[in-house]
mmCIF file of N, CA, C and O in Angstrom:
data_model
loop_
_atom_site.group_PDB
_atom_site.id
_atom_site.type_symbol
_atom_site.label_atom_id
_atom_site.label_comp_id
_atom_site.label_asym_id
_atom_site.label_seq_id
_atom_site.Cartn_x
_atom_site.Cartn_y
_atom_site.Cartn_z
ATOM 1 N N MET A 1 -8.755 -0.212 12.072
ATOM 2 C CA MET A 1 -8.357 -1.577 11.985
ATOM 3 C C MET A 1 -9.529 -2.686 12.139
ATOM 4 O O MET A 1 -9.600 -3.542 11.355
ATOM 5 N N THR A 2 -10.479 -2.290 12.993
ATOM 6 C CA THR A 2 -11.553 -3.156 13.124
ATOM 7 C C THR A 2 -12.451 -3.355 11.877
ATOM 8 O O THR A 2 -12.726 -4.446 11.489
ATOM 9 N N ALA A 3 -12.695 -2.272 11.241
ATOM 10 C CA ALA A 3 -13.410 -2.307 9.997
ATOM 11 C C ALA A 3 -12.746 -2.985 8.924
ATOM 12 O O ALA A 3 -13.294 -3.838 8.125
ATOM 13 N N LEU A 4 -11.434 -2.946 8.851
ATOM 14 C CA LEU A 4 -10.512 -3.470 7.970
ATOM 15 C C LEU A 4 -10.596 -5.032 8.114
ATOM 16 O O LEU A 4 -10.567 -5.757 7.159
ATOM 17 N N GLU A 5 -10.416 -5.416 9.361
ATOM 18 C CA GLU A 5 -10.514 -6.886 9.688
ATOM 19 C C GLU A 5 -11.804 -7.545 9.344
ATOM 20 O O GLU A 5 -11.824 -8.721 9.054
ATOM 21 N N LYS A 6 -12.961 -6.790 9.349
ATOM 22 C CA LYS A 6 -14.145 -7.258 8.977
ATOM 23 C C LYS A 6 -14.516 -7.261 7.449
ATOM 24 O O LYS A 6 -15.540 -7.904 7.054
ATOM 25 N N ALA A 7 -13.644 -6.655 6.741
ATOM 26 C CA ALA A 7 -13.891 -6.518 5.325
ATOM 27 C C ALA A 7 -13.853 -7.946 4.622
ATOM 28 O O ALA A 7 -13.030 -8.786 4.954
ATOM 29 N N THR A 8 -14.782 -8.091 3.667
ATOM 30 C CA THR A 8 -14.770 -9.410 2.983
ATOM 31 C C THR A 8 -14.315 -9.347 1.517
ATOM 32 O O THR A 8 -14.036 -10.375 0.877
ATOM 33 N N GLY A 9 -14.155 -8.226 1.028
ATOM 34 C CA GLY A 9 -13.675 -7.901 -0.238
ATOM 35 C C GLY A 9 -12.326 -7.350 -0.298
ATOM 36 O O GLY A 9 -11.484 -7.587 0.509
ATOM 37 N N ASP A 10 -12.030 -6.608 -1.292
ATOM 38 C CA ASP A 10 -10.771 -5.874 -1.495
ATOM 39 C C ASP A 10 -10.901 -4.526 -0.878
ATOM 40 O O ASP A 10 -11.855 -3.831 -1.186
ATOM 41 N N VAL A 11 -9.813 -4.024 -0.183
ATOM 42 C CA VAL A 11 -9.783 -2.762 0.285
ATOM 43 C C VAL A 11 -8.593 -2.058 -0.141
ATOM 44 O O VAL A 11 -7.425 -2.752 -0.078
ATOM 45 N N VAL A 12 -8.680 -0.794 -0.511
ATOM 46 C CA VAL A 12 -7.553 0.008 -1.017
ATOM 47 C C VAL A 12 -7.492 1.339 -0.282
ATOM 48 O O VAL A 12 -8.651 1.937 -0.173
ATOM 49 N N LEU A 13 -6.385 1.702 0.102
ATOM 50 C CA LEU A 13 -6.185 3.184 0.798
ATOM 51 C C LEU A 13 -5.803 3.988 -0.464
ATOM 52 O O LEU A 13 -4.879 3.772 -1.077
ATOM 53 N N LYS A 14 -6.602 5.003 -0.609
ATOM 54 C CA LYS A 14 -6.531 5.853 -1.726
ATOM 55 C C LYS A 14 -6.537 7.322 -1.389
ATOM 56 O O LYS A 14 -7.362 7.795 -0.781
ATOM 57 N N PHE A 15 -5.553 8.066 -1.815
ATOM 58 C CA PHE A 15 -5.403 9.510 -1.676
ATOM 59 C C PHE A 15 -5.271 10.148 -2.879
ATOM 60 O O PHE A 15 -4.412 9.817 -3.734
ATOM 61 N N GLU A 16 -6.193 11.128 -3.274
ATOM 62 C CA GLU A 16 -6.235 11.782 -4.562
ATOM 63 C C GLU A 16 -5.818 13.256 -4.202
ATOM 64 O O GLU A 16 -6.140 13.892 -3.324
ATOM 65 N N PRO A 17 -4.879 13.781 -5.138
ATOM 66 C CA PRO A 17 -4.278 15.091 -4.884
ATOM 67 C C PRO A 17 -5.192 16.237 -5.272
ATOM 68 O O PRO A 17 -6.204 16.175 -5.907
ATOM 69 N N PHE A 18 -4.772 17.384 -4.846
ATOM 70 C CA PHE A 18 -5.371 18.696 -5.069
ATOM 71 C C PHE A 18 -5.714 18.773 -6.670
ATOM 72 O O PHE A 18 -4.851 18.549 -7.425
ATOM 73 N N VAL A 19 -6.830 19.329 -7.067
ATOM 74 C CA VAL A 19 -7.121 19.694 -8.437
ATOM 75 C C VAL A 19 -7.932 20.922 -8.371
ATOM 76 O O VAL A 19 -8.900 21.048 -7.657
ATOM 77 N N LEU A 20 -7.626 21.823 -9.267
ATOM 78 C CA LEU A 20 -8.331 23.152 -9.370
ATOM 79 C C LEU A 20 -8.517 23.277 -10.961
ATOM 80 O O LEU A 20 -7.571 23.365 -11.663
ATOM 81 N N HIS A 21 -9.793 23.521 -11.357
ATOM 82 C CA HIS A 21 -10.213 23.676 -12.778
ATOM 83 C C HIS A 21 -10.540 25.261 -12.892
ATOM 84 O O HIS A 21 -11.377 25.604 -12.191
ATOM 85 N N VAL A 22 -9.831 25.847 -13.801
ATOM 86 C CA VAL A 22 -10.044 27.341 -14.037
ATOM 87 C C VAL A 22 -10.486 27.503 -15.433
ATOM 88 O O VAL A 22 -9.736 27.109 -16.309
ATOM 89 N N LEU A 23 -11.664 28.078 -15.725
ATOM 90 C CA LEU A 23 -12.142 28.492 -16.919
ATOM 91 C C LEU A 23 -11.496 29.831 -17.466
ATOM 92 O O LEU A 23 -11.519 30.734 -16.685
ATOM 93 N N CYS A 24 -10.893 29.728 -18.606
ATOM 94 C CA CYS A 24 -10.221 30.905 -19.082
ATOM 95 C C CYS A 24 -10.742 31.489 -20.238
ATOM 96 O O CYS A 24 -11.299 30.781 -21.113
ATOM 97 N N GLN A 25 -10.752 32.863 -20.374
ATOM 98 C CA GLN A 25 -11.343 33.477 -21.583
ATOM 99 C C GLN A 25 -10.452 33.278 -22.742
ATOM 100 O O GLN A 25 -10.890 33.060 -23.878
ATOM 101 N N GLU A 26 -9.201 33.440 -22.620
ATOM 102 C CA GLU A 26 -8.162 33.363 -23.766
ATOM 103 C C GLU A 26 -7.165 32.202 -23.516
ATOM 104 O O GLU A 26 -6.744 31.956 -22.322
ATOM 105 N N LEU A 27 -6.720 31.676 -24.629
ATOM 106 C CA LEU A 27 -5.658 30.685 -24.497
ATOM 107 C C LEU A 27 -4.436 31.247 -23.933
ATOM 108 O O LEU A 27 -3.788 30.464 -22.969
ATOM 109 N N GLN A 28 -4.052 32.396 -24.105
ATOM 110 C CA GLN A 28 -2.844 32.993 -23.456
ATOM 111 C C GLN A 28 -2.880 33.146 -21.954
ATOM 112 O O GLN A 28 -1.935 32.918 -21.257
ATOM 113 N N ASP A 29 -4.186 33.321 -21.439
ATOM 114 C CA ASP A 29 -4.400 33.241 -20.104
ATOM 115 C C ASP A 29 -4.164 31.884 -19.445
ATOM 116 O O ASP A 29 -3.464 31.814 -18.411
ATOM 117 N N ALA A 30 -4.667 30.846 -20.154
ATOM 118 C CA ALA A 30 -4.451 29.499 -19.632
ATOM 119 C C ALA A 30 -2.958 29.166 -19.663
ATOM 120 O O ALA A 30 -2.471 28.512 -18.892
ATOM 121 N N GLN A 31 -2.287 29.603 -20.788
ATOM 122 C CA GLN A 31 -0.785 29.284 -20.865
ATOM 123 C C GLN A 31 -0.067 30.085 -19.700
ATOM 124 O O GLN A 31 0.838 29.442 -19.168
ATOM 125 N N LEU A 32 -0.393 31.153 -19.409
ATOM 126 C CA LEU A 32 0.265 31.849 -18.296
ATOM 127 C C LEU A 32 0.087 31.095 -16.914
ATOM 128 O O LEU A 32 0.886 30.946 -16.237
ATOM 129 N N LEU A 33 -1.339 30.777 -16.710
ATOM 130 C CA LEU A 33 -1.396 30.035 -15.509
ATOM 131 C C LEU A 33 -0.865 28.730 -15.409
ATOM 132 O O LEU A 33 -0.385 28.288 -14.498
ATOM 133 N N HIS A 34 -0.756 28.061 -16.594
ATOM 134 C CA HIS A 34 -0.022 26.741 -16.664
ATOM 135 C C HIS A 34 1.433 26.897 -16.367
ATOM 136 O O HIS A 34 1.794 26.094 -15.627
ATOM 137 N N SER A 35 1.990 27.938 -16.827
ATOM 138 C CA SER A 35 3.476 28.175 -16.516
ATOM 139 C C SER A 35 3.530 28.365 -15.075
ATOM 140 O O SER A 35 4.602 27.888 -14.391
ATOM 141 N N VAL A 36 2.809 29.251 -14.471
ATOM 142 C CA VAL A 36 2.846 29.432 -12.994
ATOM 143 C C VAL A 36 2.583 28.219 -12.225
ATOM 144 O O VAL A 36 3.342 27.900 -11.215
ATOM 145 N N ALA A 37 1.660 27.355 -12.635
ATOM 146 C CA ALA A 37 1.358 26.058 -11.854
ATOM 147 C C ALA A 37 2.603 25.112 -12.003
ATOM 148 O O ALA A 37 2.945 24.538 -10.971
ATOM 149 N N ILE A 38 3.165 25.006 -13.099
ATOM 150 C CA ILE A 38 4.257 24.054 -13.326
ATOM 151 C C ILE A 38 5.521 24.616 -12.550
ATOM 152 O O ILE A 38 6.159 23.838 -11.772
ATOM 153 N N ASP A 39 5.659 25.934 -12.507
ATOM 154 C CA ASP A 39 6.787 26.494 -11.723
ATOM 155 C C ASP A 39 6.538 26.371 -10.242
ATOM 156 O O ASP A 39 7.567 26.173 -9.359
ATOM 157 N N ALA A 40 5.323 26.186 -9.800
ATOM 158 C CA ALA A 40 5.058 26.034 -8.390
ATOM 159 C C ALA A 40 5.024 24.591 -7.994
ATOM 160 O O ALA A 40 4.717 24.260 -6.874
ATOM 161 N N GLY A 41 5.268 23.689 -8.965
ATOM 162 C CA GLY A 41 5.436 22.323 -8.552
ATOM 163 C C GLY A 41 4.243 21.477 -8.871
ATOM 164 O O GLY A 41 4.266 20.276 -8.641
ATOM 165 N N PHE A 42 3.172 22.055 -9.585
ATOM 166 C CA PHE A 42 2.087 21.232 -10.004
ATOM 167 C C PHE A 42 2.271 20.640 -11.328
ATOM 168 O O PHE A 42 1.822 21.058 -12.370
ATOM 169 N N ARG A 43 3.062 19.515 -11.386
ATOM 170 C CA ARG A 43 3.589 19.001 -12.674
ATOM 171 C C ARG A 43 2.585 18.289 -13.558
ATOM 172 O O ARG A 43 2.794 18.014 -14.594
ATOM 173 N N ASN A 44 1.412 17.930 -12.915
ATOM 174 C CA ASN A 44 0.404 17.157 -13.715
ATOM 175 C C ASN A 44 -0.565 18.271 -14.244
ATOM 176 O O ASN A 44 -1.646 17.788 -14.669
ATOM 177 N N SER A 45 -0.369 19.433 -14.335
ATOM 178 C CA SER A 45 -1.318 20.480 -14.826
ATOM 179 C C SER A 45 -1.403 20.466 -16.310
ATOM 180 O O SER A 45 -0.417 19.860 -16.919
ATOM 181 N N GLY A 46 -2.507 20.897 -16.833
ATOM 182 C CA GLY A 46 -2.696 20.946 -18.282
ATOM 183 C C GLY A 46 -3.851 21.752 -18.701
ATOM 184 O O GLY A 46 -4.581 22.270 -17.948
ATOM 185 N N ILE A 47 -3.891 21.991 -20.006
ATOM 186 C CA ILE A 47 -4.902 22.886 -20.688
ATOM 187 C C ILE A 47 -5.696 21.919 -21.533
ATOM 188 O O ILE A 47 -5.155 21.100 -22.299
ATOM 189 N N SER A 48 -7.092 22.114 -21.486
ATOM 190 C CA SER A 48 -7.910 21.442 -22.471
ATOM 191 C C SER A 48 -8.918 22.406 -23.192
ATOM 192 O O SER A 48 -9.236 23.382 -22.445
ATOM 193 N N VAL A 49 -9.121 22.200 -24.390
ATOM 194 C CA VAL A 49 -9.999 23.032 -25.187
ATOM 195 C C VAL A 49 -11.214 22.186 -25.603
ATOM 196 O O VAL A 49 -11.047 21.130 -26.233
ATOM 197 N N GLY A 50 -12.499 22.474 -25.175
ATOM 198 C CA GLY A 50 -13.584 21.897 -25.490
ATOM 199 C C GLY A 50 -14.166 22.012 -26.938
ATOM 200 O O GLY A 50 -13.643 22.899 -27.702
ATOM 201 N N LYS A 51 -15.091 21.284 -27.472
ATOM 202 C CA LYS A 51 -15.744 21.370 -28.729
ATOM 203 C C LYS A 51 -16.206 22.868 -28.927
ATOM 204 O O LYS A 51 -16.076 23.216 -30.118
ATOM 205 N N GLY A 52 -16.875 23.387 -28.028
ATOM 206 C CA GLY A 52 -17.376 24.800 -28.154
ATOM 207 C C GLY A 52 -16.324 25.891 -27.920
ATOM 208 O O GLY A 52 -16.661 27.100 -27.955
ATOM 209 N N GLY A 53 -15.050 25.548 -27.720
ATOM 210 C CA GLY A 53 -13.972 26.421 -27.556
ATOM 211 C C GLY A 53 -13.736 26.881 -26.115
ATOM 212 O O GLY A 53 -12.967 27.836 -25.795
ATOM 213 N N LYS A 54 -14.406 26.171 -25.203
ATOM 214 C CA LYS A 54 -14.186 26.484 -23.814
ATOM 215 C C LYS A 54 -12.689 26.040 -23.358
ATOM 216 O O LYS A 54 -12.405 24.858 -23.606
ATOM 217 N N ILE A 55 -12.061 26.932 -22.844
ATOM 218 C CA ILE A 55 -10.625 26.686 -22.435
ATOM 219 C C ILE A 55 -10.580 26.477 -20.895
ATOM 220 O O ILE A 55 -10.926 27.344 -20.187
ATOM 221 N N VAL A 56 -10.070 25.331 -20.510
ATOM 222 C CA VAL A 56 -9.945 25.045 -19.096
ATOM 223 C C VAL A 56 -8.626 24.572 -18.729
ATOM 224 O O VAL A 56 -8.034 23.820 -19.409
ATOM 225 N N MET A 57 -8.073 25.294 -17.783
ATOM 226 C CA MET A 57 -6.750 24.986 -17.180
ATOM 227 C C MET A 57 -6.938 24.171 -15.926
ATOM 228 O O MET A 57 -7.608 24.670 -15.033
ATOM 229 N N ALA A 58 -6.280 23.038 -15.799
ATOM 230 C CA ALA A 58 -6.369 22.195 -14.675
ATOM 231 C C ALA A 58 -5.062 22.234 -13.914
ATOM 232 O O ALA A 58 -4.052 21.916 -14.528
ATOM 233 N N VAL A 59 -5.065 22.611 -12.689
ATOM 234 C CA VAL A 59 -3.880 22.599 -11.773
ATOM 235 C C VAL A 59 -3.934 21.413 -11.011
ATOM 236 O O VAL A 59 -4.994 21.214 -10.167
ATOM 237 N N ARG A 60 -3.052 20.556 -11.164
ATOM 238 C CA ARG A 60 -2.945 19.242 -10.556
ATOM 239 C C ARG A 60 -1.664 18.910 -9.845
ATOM 240 O O ARG A 60 -0.593 19.107 -10.550
ATOM 241 N N SER A 61 -1.695 18.393 -8.642
ATOM 242 C CA SER A 61 -0.399 17.993 -8.058
ATOM 243 C C SER A 61 -0.170 16.513 -8.286
ATOM 244 O O SER A 61 -0.957 15.829 -8.898
ATOM 245 N N THR A 62 0.966 16.106 -7.936
ATOM 246 C CA THR A 62 1.468 14.705 -8.169
ATOM 247 C C THR A 62 1.357 13.980 -6.859
ATOM 248 O O THR A 62 1.816 12.710 -6.859
ATOM 249 N N HIS A 63 0.729 14.464 -5.879
ATOM 250 C CA HIS A 63 0.711 13.719 -4.578
ATOM 251 C C HIS A 63 -0.363 12.550 -4.440
ATOM 252 O O HIS A 63 -1.209 12.675 -3.495
ATOM 253 N N CYS A 64 -0.353 11.701 -5.354
ATOM 254 C CA CYS A 64 -1.267 10.656 -5.229
ATOM 255 C C CYS A 64 -0.707 9.441 -4.457
ATOM 256 O O CYS A 64 0.486 9.316 -4.337
ATOM 257 N N LEU A 65 -1.722 8.566 -3.991
ATOM 258 C CA LEU A 65 -1.308 7.350 -3.297
ATOM 259 C C LEU A 65 -2.412 6.306 -3.438
ATOM 260 O O LEU A 65 -3.603 6.731 -3.190
ATOM 261 N N GLU A 66 -2.077 5.189 -3.896
ATOM 262 C CA GLU A 66 -3.176 4.148 -3.898
ATOM 263 C C GLU A 66 -2.467 2.759 -3.600
ATOM 264 O O GLU A 66 -1.521 2.340 -4.387
ATOM 265 N N VAL A 67 -2.849 2.192 -2.534
ATOM 266 C CA VAL A 67 -2.278 0.933 -2.069
ATOM 267 C C VAL A 67 -3.337 -0.028 -1.611
ATOM 268 O O VAL A 67 -4.182 0.217 -0.682
ATOM 269 N N PRO A 68 -3.233 -1.246 -2.098
ATOM 270 C CA PRO A 68 -4.106 -2.297 -1.718
ATOM 271 C C PRO A 68 -3.683 -2.649 -0.302
ATOM 272 O O PRO A 68 -2.670 -2.894 0.041
ATOM 273 N N LEU A 69 -4.747 -2.967 0.522
ATOM 274 C CA LEU A 69 -4.599 -3.383 1.858
ATOM 275 C C LEU A 69 -5.052 -4.837 2.155
ATOM 276 O O LEU A 69 -4.508 -5.548 2.938
ATOM 277 N N SER A 70 -6.150 -5.135 1.569
ATOM 278 C CA SER A 70 -6.630 -6.595 1.661
ATOM 279 C C SER A 70 -7.168 -7.062 0.308
ATOM 280 O O SER A 70 -7.462 -6.225 -0.640
ATOM 281 N N HIS A 71 -7.240 -8.362 0.111
ATOM 282 C CA HIS A 71 -7.741 -9.033 -0.961
ATOM 283 C C HIS A 71 -8.630 -10.156 -0.627
ATOM 284 O O HIS A 71 -8.176 -11.019 0.138
ATOM 285 N N ARG A 72 -9.863 -10.031 -1.127
ATOM 286 C CA ARG A 72 -10.806 -11.174 -0.792
ATOM 287 C C ARG A 72 -11.013 -11.382 0.678
ATOM 288 O O ARG A 72 -11.019 -12.448 1.251
ATOM 289 N N GLY A 73 -10.889 -10.231 1.511
ATOM 290 C CA GLY A 73 -11.091 -10.371 2.836
ATOM 291 C C GLY A 73 -9.809 -10.649 3.665
ATOM 292 O O GLY A 73 -9.867 -10.554 4.879
ATOM 293 N N LYS A 74 -8.709 -10.942 2.970
ATOM 294 C CA LYS A 74 -7.498 -11.238 3.726
ATOM 295 C C LYS A 74 -6.595 -10.038 3.725
ATOM 296 O O LYS A 74 -6.221 -9.476 2.796
ATOM 297 N N LEU A 75 -6.252 -9.526 5.009
ATOM 298 C CA LEU A 75 -5.370 -8.484 5.132
ATOM 299 C C LEU A 75 -3.953 -8.851 4.564
ATOM 300 O O LEU A 75 -3.350 -9.811 4.987
ATOM 301 N N MET A 76 -3.436 -7.902 3.749
ATOM 302 C CA MET A 76 -2.205 -8.198 2.985
ATOM 303 C C MET A 76 -0.994 -7.526 3.612
ATOM 304 O O MET A 76 0.160 -7.748 3.218
ATOM 305 N N VAL A 77 -1.217 -6.656 4.483
ATOM 306 C CA VAL A 77 -0.213 -5.724 5.128
ATOM 307 C C VAL A 77 -0.255 -5.729 6.681
ATOM 308 O O VAL A 77 -1.404 -6.134 7.243
ATOM 309 N N SER A 78 0.694 -5.308 7.326
ATOM 310 C CA SER A 78 0.701 -5.351 8.791
ATOM 311 C C SER A 78 0.013 -3.990 9.406
ATOM 312 O O SER A 78 -0.070 -3.029 8.488
ATOM 313 N N GLU A 79 -0.393 -4.011 10.537
ATOM 314 C CA GLU A 79 -1.024 -2.763 11.180
ATOM 315 C C GLU A 79 0.074 -1.629 11.120
ATOM 316 O O GLU A 79 -0.226 -0.502 11.011
ATOM 317 N N GLU A 80 1.341 -2.015 11.382
ATOM 318 C CA GLU A 80 2.375 -1.032 11.448
ATOM 319 C C GLU A 80 2.571 -0.311 10.116
ATOM 320 O O GLU A 80 2.694 0.935 9.906
ATOM 321 N N TYR A 81 2.414 -1.131 8.925
ATOM 322 C CA TYR A 81 2.475 -0.523 7.646
ATOM 323 C C TYR A 81 1.290 0.349 7.312
ATOM 324 O O TYR A 81 1.425 1.525 6.732
ATOM 325 N N ILE A 82 0.183 -0.006 7.816
ATOM 326 C CA ILE A 82 -1.128 0.900 7.612
ATOM 327 C C ILE A 82 -0.808 2.108 8.358
ATOM 328 O O ILE A 82 -1.263 3.185 7.836
ATOM 329 N N GLU A 83 -0.355 2.142 9.516
ATOM 330 C CA GLU A 83 -0.078 3.336 10.286
ATOM 331 C C GLU A 83 0.854 4.227 9.595
ATOM 332 O O GLU A 83 0.721 5.410 9.417
ATOM 333 N N PHE A 84 1.954 3.667 8.923
ATOM 334 C CA PHE A 84 2.947 4.331 8.126
ATOM 335 C C PHE A 84 2.234 5.080 6.818
ATOM 336 O O PHE A 84 2.431 6.267 6.659
ATOM 337 N N LEU A 85 1.325 4.230 6.200
ATOM 338 C CA LEU A 85 0.596 4.747 5.017
ATOM 339 C C LEU A 85 -0.366 5.903 5.424
ATOM 340 O O LEU A 85 -0.351 6.931 4.684
ATOM 341 N N ILE A 86 -0.894 5.836 6.559
ATOM 342 C CA ILE A 86 -1.815 6.958 7.143
ATOM 343 C C ILE A 86 -0.893 8.134 7.314
ATOM 344 O O ILE A 86 -1.298 9.326 6.915
ATOM 345 N N HIS A 87 0.259 8.097 7.857
ATOM 346 C CA HIS A 87 1.255 9.055 8.134
ATOM 347 C C HIS A 87 1.621 9.596 6.735
ATOM 348 O O HIS A 87 1.644 10.987 6.506
ATOM 349 N N VAL A 88 1.924 8.940 5.785
ATOM 350 C CA VAL A 88 2.385 9.408 4.401
ATOM 351 C C VAL A 88 1.095 10.135 3.801
ATOM 352 O O VAL A 88 1.279 11.267 3.205
ATOM 353 N N ALA A 89 -0.131 9.522 3.760
ATOM 354 C CA ALA A 89 -1.375 10.366 3.325
ATOM 355 C C ALA A 89 -1.546 11.616 3.979
ATOM 356 O O ALA A 89 -1.839 12.607 3.263
ATOM 357 N N ASN A 90 -1.339 11.637 5.362
ATOM 358 C CA ASN A 90 -1.549 12.948 6.054
ATOM 359 C C ASN A 90 -0.471 14.012 5.624
ATOM 360 O O ASN A 90 -0.845 15.141 5.415
ATOM 361 N N GLN A 91 0.729 13.548 5.412
ATOM 362 C CA GLN A 91 1.751 14.434 4.913
ATOM 363 C C GLN A 91 1.322 14.978 3.517
ATOM 364 O O GLN A 91 1.610 16.197 3.257
ATOM 365 N N LYS A 92 0.899 14.172 2.612
ATOM 366 C CA LYS A 92 0.507 14.618 1.264
ATOM 367 C C LYS A 92 -0.618 15.545 1.412
ATOM 368 O O LYS A 92 -0.697 16.520 0.643
ATOM 369 N N MET A 93 -1.641 15.456 2.436
ATOM 370 C CA MET A 93 -2.731 16.338 2.532
ATOM 371 C C MET A 93 -2.084 17.644 3.066
ATOM 372 O O MET A 93 -2.599 18.780 2.614
ATOM 373 N N GLU A 94 -1.152 17.630 3.927
ATOM 374 C CA GLU A 94 -0.412 18.951 4.305
ATOM 375 C C GLU A 94 0.130 19.668 3.205
ATOM 376 O O GLU A 94 0.160 20.904 3.053
ATOM 377 N N GLU A 95 0.823 18.879 2.314
ATOM 378 C CA GLU A 95 1.490 19.441 1.049
ATOM 379 C C GLU A 95 0.515 20.083 0.212
ATOM 380 O O GLU A 95 0.638 20.980 -0.558
ATOM 381 N N ASN A 96 -0.758 19.405 0.089
ATOM 382 C CA ASN A 96 -1.897 19.987 -0.634
ATOM 383 C C ASN A 96 -2.263 21.416 -0.150
ATOM 384 O O ASN A 96 -2.600 22.247 -1.012
ATOM 385 N N MET A 97 -2.276 21.512 1.102
ATOM 386 C CA MET A 97 -2.714 22.792 1.741
ATOM 387 C C MET A 97 -1.637 23.822 1.308
ATOM 388 O O MET A 97 -1.980 25.035 1.094
#
């Protein structure tokens, strides 16, 4: 809270979810992994194919969080709300595990 109160610009609390990139030899391997990831709850997963034919399967969760806390040095939320956000972010980290 001390650092946040001293901030002069915009402050954002940001939590980014788990991401795993897997290089696959065959498209069918990527498709199988994609199905497994989706079934396991990683709904933002996807397959990309590069110019050289490189097939990458990205396993991504949906556990993101991005909340502005201050604007131009002015705190926009209460300390209680920040404590709540930290609790939510820690829960999301546990879900990532």
